[in-house]
């Protein structure tokens, strides 16, 4: 069974530029999450989708971050414009309906300079 | 609000020695509890989880954890550490009926030969 796929693995951008990350969850998983992991901290949930609807985006900085999950499968997370403090690893995870076990991708490491 | 505290940022143990990583949580009801491991450049892998029942849970790679309601703790243990166990370990709490996880800041395990 293929795991959660994310791309790119690494990205370096200048502040005020925009960036987008892509995630393909495990086939059949209805729930998709984006987490932000800042160096030295645990992952923090940014947004949770159930199919293509948003369940929780309470910690998403909506003035600069946006996410979508078209057709309830792949998802993209966008940052525009990026700030230095956005430097982090962005983890995508998915879980099956009714399951509390989330499977994580390898993450995208973003460096904003 | 849910929160997780991992008091130890770094722990160093000798190969073959026993290991205990501490985790304390704050939650208003009986939570779901998880331990994840993250190797450098990798995503999070689930080691074990507690939902209900027996308070001593067994996981992969020889790890176990014990849920102690009176102490609000869920400590991770391994009787004999291998060099390949060197990684960062995260404790997480989740709400019953929901999928969102709140993570601790992590404990970095170093194994010396």
Coordinates of N, CA and C in Angstrom, one line a residue:
Chain A
X1 N 0.9 -1.2 0.0 CA 0.0 0.0 0.0 C 0.9 1.2 0.0
X2 N 0.6 2.1 -0.9 CA 1.4 3.4 -1.0 C 1.1 4.2 0.2
X3 N 2.1 5.0 0.7 CA 1.9 5.9 1.8 C 1.5 7.2 1.3
X4 N 1.5 8.2 2.2 CA 1.2 9.6 1.9 C 2.3 10.2 1.1
X5 N 2.0 10.7 0.0 CA 3.1 11.3 -0.8 C 3.0 12.9 -0.7
X6 N 4.2 13.5 -0.6 CA 4.3 14.9 -0.5 C 5.4 15.4 -1.5
X7 N 5.1 16.6 -2.0 CA 6.2 17.2 -2.8 C 6.0 18.7 -2.8
X8 N 7.1 19.5 -2.9 CA 8.5 19.0 -3.0 C 9.0 18.5 -1.6
X9 N 10.2 17.9 -1.5 CA 10.7 17.6 -0.2 C 11.4 18.8 0.4
X10 N 12.0 19.7 -0.4 CA 12.6 20.8 0.1 C 12.3 22.0 -0.7
X11 N 12.2 23.2 -0.1 CA 11.9 24.4 -0.8 C 12.6 25.6 -0.1
X12 N 13.3 26.4 -0.8 CA 13.9 27.6 -0.3 C 13.3 28.8 -1.0
X13 N 12.8 29.8 -0.3 CA 12.2 31.0 -1.0 C 12.6 32.2 -0.2
X14 N 12.4 33.3 -0.9 CA 12.7 34.6 -0.2 C 11.4 35.0 0.5
X15 N 11.5 35.8 1.6 CA 10.3 36.3 2.2 C 9.5 37.2 1.2
X16 N 8.2 37.1 1.4 CA 7.2 37.8 0.6 C 6.9 37.0 -0.7
X17 N 7.7 36.0 -1.0 CA 7.3 35.1 -2.2 C 6.2 34.2 -1.8
X18 N 5.7 33.5 -2.8 CA 4.6 32.5 -2.5 C 5.2 31.1 -2.8
X19 N 4.5 30.1 -2.2 CA 4.9 28.7 -2.3 C 3.7 27.8 -2.1
X20 N 3.8 26.7 -2.8 CA 2.7 25.7 -2.7 C 3.2 24.3 -2.4
X21 N 2.5 23.6 -1.6 CA 2.9 22.2 -1.3 C 1.8 21.3 -1.7
X22 N 2.1 20.1 -2.1 CA 1.1 19.1 -2.6 C 1.2 17.9 -1.8
X23 N 0.0 17.3 -1.6 CA -0.1 16.1 -0.8 C -1.1 15.1 -1.5
X24 N -0.7 13.9 -1.6 CA -1.6 12.8 -2.1 C -1.8 11.8 -1.0
X25 N -2.9 11.7 -0.4 CA -3.1 10.8 0.8 C -3.2 9.3 0.4
X26 N -3.3 8.5 1.4 CA -3.4 7.1 1.1 C -4.8 6.9 0.5
X27 N -4.8 6.0 -0.5 CA -6.1 5.8 -1.3 C -7.2 5.4 -0.3
X28 N -8.3 6.1 -0.5 CA -9.5 5.7 0.3 C -9.6 6.5 1.6
X29 N -8.6 7.2 2.0 CA -8.6 7.9 3.3 C -9.4 9.2 3.1
X30 N -10.5 9.4 3.8 CA -11.3 10.5 3.7 C -10.8 11.7 4.4
X31 N -10.0 11.5 5.5 CA -9.6 12.6 6.3 C -8.1 13.0 6.0
X32 N -7.9 14.3 5.8 CA -6.5 14.7 5.4 C -6.2 15.9 6.3
X33 N -5.0 15.9 6.8 CA -4.5 17.0 7.7 C -3.2 17.6 7.1
X34 N -3.1 18.9 7.4 CA -1.8 19.6 7.3 C -1.3 20.0 8.6
X35 N -0.1 19.6 9.0 CA 0.5 20.0 10.2 C 1.8 20.9 9.9
X36 N 2.1 21.8 10.8 CA 3.3 22.6 10.7 C 4.2 22.2 11.8
X37 N 5.4 21.9 11.5 CA 6.4 21.5 12.6 C 7.6 22.4 12.5
X38 N 7.6 23.4 13.5 CA 8.7 24.3 13.6 C 9.9 23.6 14.4
X39 N 11.1 23.9 14.0 CA 12.2 23.3 14.6 C 12.2 23.3 16.1
X40 N 12.3 22.2 16.8 CA 12.3 22.1 18.2 C 10.9 22.0 18.8
X41 N 9.9 22.0 18.0 CA 8.5 21.8 18.5 C 7.8 20.6 17.9
X42 N 6.7 20.2 18.5 CA 5.9 19.2 17.9 C 5.0 19.7 16.8
X43 N 4.5 18.8 16.0 CA 3.6 19.3 14.9 C 2.4 20.0 15.4
X44 N 1.9 21.0 14.7 CA 0.7 21.7 15.1 C -0.2 21.6 13.9
X45 N -1.5 21.3 14.2 CA -2.5 21.1 13.1 C -2.8 22.5 12.5
X46 N -2.7 22.6 11.2 CA -3.1 23.8 10.5 C -4.6 23.7 10.0
X47 N -4.9 22.5 9.4 CA -6.2 22.4 8.8 C -6.5 20.9 8.6
X48 N -7.8 20.6 8.8 CA -8.2 19.2 8.7 C -9.4 19.2 7.7
X49 N -9.3 18.3 6.7 CA -10.4 18.1 5.7 C -11.1 16.7 6.0
X50 N -12.3 16.7 5.8 CA -13.1 15.5 5.7 C -13.7 15.5 4.3
X51 N -13.2 14.5 3.4 CA -13.4 14.6 2.0 C -13.0 15.9 1.5
X52 N -13.8 16.7 0.9 CA -13.3 18.0 0.4 C -13.9 19.2 1.2
X53 N -14.4 18.9 2.4 CA -14.9 19.9 3.3 C -13.9 20.1 4.5
X54 N -13.8 21.4 4.9 CA -13.0 21.8 6.0 C -13.6 21.4 7.4
X55 N -12.9 20.7 8.2 CA -13.5 20.3 9.5 C -12.9 21.3 10.6
X56 N -11.6 21.6 10.5 CA -11.0 22.5 11.5 C -9.9 23.3 10.8
X57 N -10.0 24.6 10.8 CA -8.9 25.4 10.3 C -8.7 26.5 11.3
X58 N -8.9 26.3 12.6 CA -8.8 27.3 13.6 C -7.4 27.8 13.8
X59 N -6.4 27.0 13.5 CA -5.0 27.5 13.7 C -4.3 27.8 12.3
X60 N -5.1 28.0 11.3 CA -4.5 28.4 10.0 C -4.5 29.9 9.9
X61 N -3.3 30.5 9.7 CA -3.2 31.9 9.5 C -3.8 32.3 8.2
X62 N -5.1 32.6 8.2 CA -5.8 32.7 6.9 C -5.5 34.0 6.1
X63 N -4.7 34.9 6.7 CA -4.3 36.1 5.9 C -3.2 35.7 4.9
X64 N -2.5 34.6 5.2 CA -1.5 34.2 4.3 C -1.5 32.8 3.8
X65 N -2.2 31.9 4.6 CA -2.2 30.5 4.3 C -3.6 30.2 3.7
X66 N -3.6 29.3 2.7 CA -4.8 28.7 2.2 C -4.6 27.3 1.8
X67 N -5.6 26.5 1.8 CA -5.5 25.1 1.5 C -6.8 24.7 0.8
X68 N -6.7 23.7 -0.1 CA -7.9 23.2 -0.8 C -7.7 21.7 -1.0
X69 N -8.8 21.0 -1.1 CA -8.8 19.6 -1.4 C -9.8 19.3 -2.4
X70 N -9.4 19.5 -3.7 CA -10.4 19.3 -4.7 C -10.7 17.8 -4.9
X71 N -12.0 17.5 -5.1 CA -12.4 16.2 -5.4 C -12.2 15.2 -4.2
X72 N -11.8 15.8 -3.1 CA -11.7 14.9 -1.9 C -10.5 14.0 -1.9
X73 N -9.5 14.3 -2.8 CA -8.3 13.4 -2.8 C -7.1 14.2 -2.5
X74 N -6.4 14.7 -3.6 CA -5.2 15.5 -3.4 C -5.5 16.8 -2.7
X75 N -4.4 17.4 -2.1 CA -4.6 18.7 -1.4 C -3.4 19.5 -1.7
X76 N -3.6 20.8 -1.7 CA -2.5 21.8 -1.8 C -2.6 22.8 -0.7
X77 N -1.4 23.1 -0.1 CA -1.3 24.2 0.9 C -0.5 25.3 0.3
X78 N -1.0 26.5 0.4 CA -0.3 27.6 -0.2 C 0.0 28.7 0.9
X79 N 1.2 29.3 0.7 CA 1.5 30.5 1.6 C 1.9 31.6 0.7
X80 N 1.2 32.8 1.0 CA 1.4 33.9 0.1 C 1.0 35.2 0.9
X81 N 1.9 36.1 1.3 CA 3.3 36.0 1.1 C 4.0 35.3 2.3
X82 N 5.1 34.7 2.0 CA 5.8 34.0 3.1 C 6.6 34.9 4.0
X83 N 6.6 34.5 5.3 CA 7.4 35.3 6.3 C 8.5 34.4 6.8
X84 N 9.5 35.0 7.4 CA 10.6 34.2 7.9 C 10.2 33.1 8.9
X85 N 9.1 33.5 9.7 CA 8.7 32.5 10.7 C 7.9 31.4 10.2
X86 N 7.7 31.3 8.9 CA 7.0 30.2 8.2 C 8.0 29.1 8.0
X87 N 9.3 29.3 8.2 CA 10.3 28.2 8.0 C 9.9 27.1 8.9
X88 N 9.7 25.9 8.3 CA 9.2 24.8 9.1 C 9.1 23.6 8.2
X89 N 8.8 22.4 8.8 CA 8.4 21.2 8.0 C 6.9 21.2 7.9
X90 N 6.4 21.0 6.8 CA 4.9 20.9 6.6 C 4.6 19.4 6.3
X91 N 3.9 18.9 7.2 CA 3.5 17.5 7.2 C 2.1 17.3 6.8
X92 N 1.9 16.4 5.8 CA 0.5 16.0 5.5 C 0.3 14.6 6.1
X93 N -0.9 14.4 6.5 CA -1.3 13.1 7.0 C -2.7 12.7 6.6
X94 N -3.0 11.4 6.6 CA -4.4 11.0 6.3 C -4.8 9.9 7.2
X95 N -6.1 9.8 7.3 CA -6.7 8.6 8.1 C -8.0 8.2 7.5
X96 N -8.3 7.0 7.7 CA -9.6 6.4 7.2 C -10.8 6.9 8.1
X97 N -11.9 7.0 7.5 CA -13.1 7.4 8.2 C -13.3 6.5 9.5
X98 N -13.5 7.2 10.6 CA -13.7 6.5 11.8 C -12.5 6.0 12.5
X99 N -11.3 6.2 11.9 CA -10.1 5.8 12.5 C -9.4 7.0 13.1
X100 N -8.7 6.7 14.3 CA -7.9 7.8 14.9 C -6.4 7.7 14.5
X101 N -6.1 6.7 13.8 CA -4.7 6.5 13.4 C -4.4 7.3 12.1
X102 N -3.5 8.2 12.2 CA -3.1 9.1 11.1 C -1.7 8.6 10.6
X103 N -1.6 8.5 9.2 CA -0.4 8.2 8.6 C 0.2 9.4 8.0
X104 N 1.5 9.6 8.2 CA 2.2 10.8 7.8 C 3.0 10.7 6.6
X105 N 3.1 11.7 5.8 CA 4.1 11.8 4.7 C 5.4 12.2 5.3
X106 N 6.4 12.3 4.4 CA 7.8 12.6 4.8 C 8.0 14.1 5.1
X107 N 7.0 14.9 4.6 CA 7.1 16.3 4.9 C 7.8 17.1 3.8
X108 N 7.5 18.4 3.8 CA 8.2 19.4 3.0 C 8.9 20.4 3.9
X109 N 10.2 20.5 3.7 CA 11.0 21.4 4.6 C 11.1 22.7 3.9
X110 N 10.5 23.8 4.4 CA 10.5 25.1 3.8 C 11.4 26.0 4.6
X111 N 12.3 26.6 3.8 CA 13.2 27.6 4.4 C 12.9 29.0 3.8
X112 N 12.6 30.0 4.6 CA 12.3 31.3 4.1 C 13.5 32.2 4.5
X113 N 14.1 32.8 3.5 CA 15.3 33.6 3.7 C 15.0 35.1 3.4
Chain B
X1 N -8.5 22.9 27.4 CA -7.8 22.7 26.1 C -6.8 21.5 26.4
X2 N -6.6 20.8 25.3 CA -5.7 19.7 25.4 C -4.2 20.2 25.3
X3 N -3.4 19.5 26.1 CA -1.9 19.8 26.0 C -1.1 18.6 26.4
X4 N 0.1 18.6 25.9 CA 1.0 17.5 26.2 C 2.4 18.0 26.6
X5 N 2.9 17.5 27.6 CA 4.2 17.9 28.1 C 5.2 16.8 28.1
X6 N 6.3 17.0 27.4 CA 7.4 16.0 27.4 C 8.6 16.7 28.1
X7 N 8.8 16.4 29.3 CA 9.8 17.2 30.1 C 11.2 17.1 29.7
X8 N 11.6 16.0 29.0 CA 12.9 15.8 28.6 C 13.1 16.2 27.1
X9 N 14.0 17.2 26.9 CA 14.2 17.5 25.5 C 15.2 16.5 24.8
X10 N 16.2 16.2 25.6 CA 17.2 15.2 25.1 C 17.4 14.1 26.2
X11 N 17.6 12.9 25.7 CA 18.0 11.8 26.6 C 19.0 11.0 25.9
X12 N 20.1 10.6 26.6 CA 21.1 9.8 26.1 C 21.2 8.5 26.9
X13 N 21.1 7.4 26.2 CA 21.3 6.1 26.9 C 22.3 5.2 26.2
X14 N 22.8 4.3 26.9 CA 23.8 3.3 26.3 C 23.0 2.2 25.6
X15 N 23.6 1.7 24.5 CA 23.0 0.6 23.8 C 22.8 -0.6 24.8
X16 N 21.6 -1.2 24.8 CA 21.4 -2.3 25.7 C 20.7 -1.9 27.0
X17 N 20.8 -0.6 27.3 CA 20.2 -0.1 28.5 C 18.7 0.1 28.3
X18 N 18.0 0.2 29.5 CA 16.5 0.4 29.4 C 16.2 1.9 29.2
X19 N 15.0 2.1 28.7 CA 14.6 3.5 28.3 C 13.2 3.8 28.9
X20 N 13.1 5.0 29.4 CA 11.7 5.5 29.7 C 11.6 7.0 29.3
X21 N 10.7 7.3 28.4 CA 10.4 8.6 28.0 C 9.1 9.1 28.6
X22 N 9.1 10.3 29.2 CA 8.0 10.7 29.9 C 7.0 11.6 29.1
X23 N 5.8 11.4 29.4 CA 4.7 12.2 28.8 C 3.6 12.5 29.8
X24 N 3.2 13.7 29.9 CA 2.1 14.1 30.7 C 1.1 14.9 29.9
X25 N -0.2 14.6 30.1 CA -1.2 15.3 29.2 C -2.2 16.0 30.1
X26 N -2.8 16.9 29.5 CA -3.9 17.6 30.1 C -5.2 17.5 29.2
X27 N -6.2 16.9 29.8 CA -7.4 16.7 29.0 C -8.6 16.5 29.9
X28 N -9.7 17.0 29.6 CA -10.9 16.9 30.5 C -11.5 15.6 30.6
X29 N -11.3 14.7 29.7 CA -11.9 13.4 29.8 C -10.8 12.4 29.4
X30 N -11.2 11.1 29.3 CA -10.3 10.1 28.9 C -9.9 10.3 27.5
X31 N -8.6 10.5 27.2 CA -8.2 10.8 25.9 C -7.7 9.5 25.1
X32 N -7.5 9.7 23.8 CA -6.7 8.8 23.1 C -5.3 9.2 23.2
X33 N -4.4 8.3 23.4 CA -3.0 8.7 23.5 C -2.1 7.9 22.5
X34 N -1.1 8.6 22.1 CA -0.2 8.0 21.0 C 1.2 8.3 21.3
X35 N 2.1 7.4 20.8 CA 3.5 7.7 20.7 C 3.9 7.6 19.2
X36 N 4.6 8.6 18.7 CA 5.1 8.5 17.3 C 6.6 8.7 17.4
X37 N 7.3 8.1 16.4 CA 8.8 8.3 16.3 C 9.1 8.9 14.9
X38 N 10.1 9.8 14.9 CA 10.5 10.5 13.7 C 12.0 10.4 13.6
X39 N 12.4 9.8 12.5 CA 13.8 9.7 12.2 C 14.2 10.9 11.3
X40 N 15.4 11.4 11.3 CA 15.8 12.6 10.5 C 15.3 12.5 9.1
X41 N 14.6 13.6 8.7 CA 14.2 13.7 7.3 C 13.0 12.8 7.0
X42 N 12.4 12.2 8.0 CA 11.3 11.3 7.7 C 10.0 11.8 8.4
X43 N 8.9 11.2 8.0 CA 7.6 11.6 8.6 C 7.5 10.9 9.9
X44 N 6.3 11.0 10.5 CA 6.1 10.4 11.8 C 5.5 8.9 11.6
X45 N 6.1 8.0 12.4 CA 5.6 6.7 12.4 C 5.0 6.3 13.7
X46 N 3.8 5.7 13.7 CA 3.1 5.4 14.9 C 3.7 4.2 15.6
X47 N 4.1 4.4 16.9 CA 4.7 3.3 17.7 C 3.6 2.5 18.4
X48 N 2.7 3.2 19.0 CA 1.6 2.5 19.8 C 0.5 3.6 20.1
X49 N -0.6 3.0 20.6 CA -1.7 3.9 20.9 C -2.6 3.3 22.0
X50 N -3.2 4.2 22.8 CA -4.1 3.7 23.9 C -5.4 4.4 23.7
X51 N -6.5 3.5 23.7 CA -7.8 4.0 23.5 C -8.6 3.7 24.8
X52 N -8.5 2.4 25.3 CA -9.3 2.0 26.5 C -8.7 0.6 26.8
X53 N -9.3 0.1 28.0 CA -8.9 -1.3 28.3 C -7.6 -1.3 29.1
X54 N -6.8 -2.4 28.8 CA -5.6 -2.6 29.5 C -4.7 -1.4 29.4
X55 N -4.2 -0.9 30.6 CA -3.4 0.3 30.6 C -2.0 0.1 30.1
X56 N -1.6 -1.1 29.9 CA -0.2 -1.3 29.4 C -0.4 -1.8 28.0
X57 N 0.1 -1.0 27.0 CA 0.0 -1.3 25.6 C 1.3 -1.6 25.0
X58 N 1.2 -2.5 24.1 CA 2.4 -2.9 23.4 C 2.4 -2.3 22.0
X59 N 3.6 -2.0 21.5 CA 3.7 -1.4 20.2 C 4.7 -2.1 19.4
X60 N 5.1 -1.4 18.3 CA 6.1 -2.0 17.4 C 7.5 -1.8 17.9
X61 N 8.5 -2.5 17.4 CA 9.9 -2.3 17.7 C 10.2 -2.6 19.2
X62 N 9.4 -3.3 19.9 CA 9.6 -3.7 21.3 C 9.3 -2.6 22.3
X63 N 8.6 -1.5 21.9 CA 8.2 -0.5 22.8 C 6.9 -0.8 23.5
X64 N 6.7 -0.3 24.7 CA 5.4 -0.4 25.4 C 5.2 1.0 26.1
X65 N 4.0 1.2 26.5 CA 3.6 2.4 27.2 C 2.5 2.1 28.2
X66 N 2.6 2.8 29.3 CA 1.6 2.6 30.4 C 0.8 3.8 30.6
X67 N -0.5 3.7 30.6 CA -1.4 4.8 30.9 C -1.7 4.8 32.4
X68 N -1.4 6.0 33.0 CA -1.8 6.2 34.4 C -2.7 7.4 34.6
X69 N -3.9 7.1 34.8 CA -4.9 8.2 34.8 C -4.6 9.1 36.0
X70 N -4.3 8.5 37.1 CA -4.1 9.3 38.4 C -2.9 10.3 38.2
X71 N -2.0 10.0 37.3 CA -0.8 10.9 37.1 C -0.9 11.6 35.8
X72 N -2.0 11.4 35.0 CA -2.1 12.0 33.7 C -0.8 11.7 32.9
X73 N -0.4 10.5 32.9 CA 0.9 10.2 32.2 C 0.7 9.0 31.3
X74 N 1.6 9.0 30.3 CA 1.6 7.9 29.3 C 3.1 7.7 28.9
X75 N 3.9 7.1 29.8 CA 5.3 7.0 29.5 C 5.6 5.9 28.6
X76 N 6.6 6.1 27.8 CA 7.1 5.1 26.8 C 8.3 4.4 27.4
X77 N 8.3 3.0 27.2 CA 9.5 2.3 27.7 C 9.9 1.3 26.7
X78 N 11.2 0.9 26.9 CA 11.8 -0.2 26.1 C 12.9 -0.8 27.0
X79 N 12.9 -2.1 27.1 CA 13.8 -2.8 28.1 C 15.3 -2.7 27.6
X80 N 15.5 -2.7 26.3 CA 16.9 -2.7 25.8 C 16.9 -1.9 24.5
X81 N 17.6 -0.8 24.6 CA 17.7 0.1 23.4 C 18.7 -0.4 22.4
X82 N 18.4 -0.2 21.2 CA 19.3 -0.5 20.0 C 19.7 0.8 19.4
X83 N 20.9 0.8 18.8 CA 21.4 2.0 18.2 C 20.4 2.6 17.2
X84 N 19.6 1.7 16.5 CA 18.6 2.2 15.5 C 17.5 2.9 16.1
X85 N 17.3 2.9 17.4 CA 16.2 3.6 18.1 C 16.5 5.1 18.2
X86 N 17.7 5.5 17.9 CA 18.0 7.0 18.0 C 17.1 7.7 17.0
X87 N 16.4 8.7 17.6 CA 15.3 9.4 16.8 C 14.7 10.4 17.7
X88 N 13.7 11.1 17.2 CA 12.9 11.9 18.1 C 11.5 11.3 18.3
X89 N 11.1 11.4 19.5 CA 9.8 10.7 19.9 C 8.8 11.7 20.4
X90 N 7.6 11.6 19.9 CA 6.5 12.5 20.2 C 5.3 11.8 20.8
X91 N 4.9 12.4 21.9 CA 3.6 11.9 22.5 C 2.5 12.8 22.0
X92 N 1.3 12.2 21.8 CA 0.2 13.0 21.3 C -1.1 12.6 22.0
X93 N -2.0 13.5 22.1 CA -3.3 13.3 22.7 C -4.4 13.6 21.6
X94 N -5.4 12.8 21.6 CA -6.5 13.1 20.7 C -7.8 13.0 21.4
X95 N -8.8 13.7 20.9 CA -10.1 13.7 21.5 C -10.9 12.5 21.0
X96 N -11.7 11.9 21.9 CA -12.6 10.8 21.5 C -13.7 11.4 20.5
X97 N -13.9 10.7 19.4 CA -14.8 11.2 18.5 C -14.2 12.2 17.5
X98 N -13.0 12.5 17.6 CA -12.3 13.4 16.7 C -11.0 12.9 16.3
X99 N -10.4 13.4 15.2 CA -9.1 12.9 14.8 C -8.0 13.8 15.1
X100 N -8.2 15.1 15.5 CA -7.2 16.0 15.7 C -6.2 15.6 16.8
X101 N -4.9 15.7 16.5 CA -3.9 15.3 17.5 C -3.2 16.6 18.0
X102 N -2.9 16.6 19.3 CA -2.1 17.6 19.9 C -0.8 17.0 20.3
X103 N 0.3 17.5 19.9 CA 1.6 16.8 20.1 C 2.4 17.6 21.2
X104 N 3.2 16.8 21.9 CA 4.2 17.4 22.7 C 5.4 17.9 21.9
X105 N 6.4 18.5 22.5 CA 7.5 19.1 21.8 C 8.5 18.1 21.4
X106 N 8.4 16.9 21.9 CA 9.3 15.8 21.5 C 10.5 15.6 22.4
X107 N 11.0 14.4 22.4 CA 12.3 14.1 23.1 C 13.2 13.4 22.1
X108 N 14.4 14.0 22.0 CA 15.4 13.4 21.2 C 16.2 12.4 21.9
X109 N 16.2 11.2 21.4 CA 16.9 10.1 22.0 C 18.3 9.9 21.3
X110 N 19.3 9.9 22.0 CA 20.7 9.5 21.5 C 21.1 8.2 22.1
X111 N 21.7 7.3 21.4 CA 22.1 6.0 21.8 C 23.6 6.0 21.7
X112 N 24.3 5.7 22.8 CA 25.8 5.6 22.7 C 26.2 4.2 22.8
X113 N 27.2 3.9 22.0 CA 27.7 2.5 22.0 C 28.8 2.3 23.0

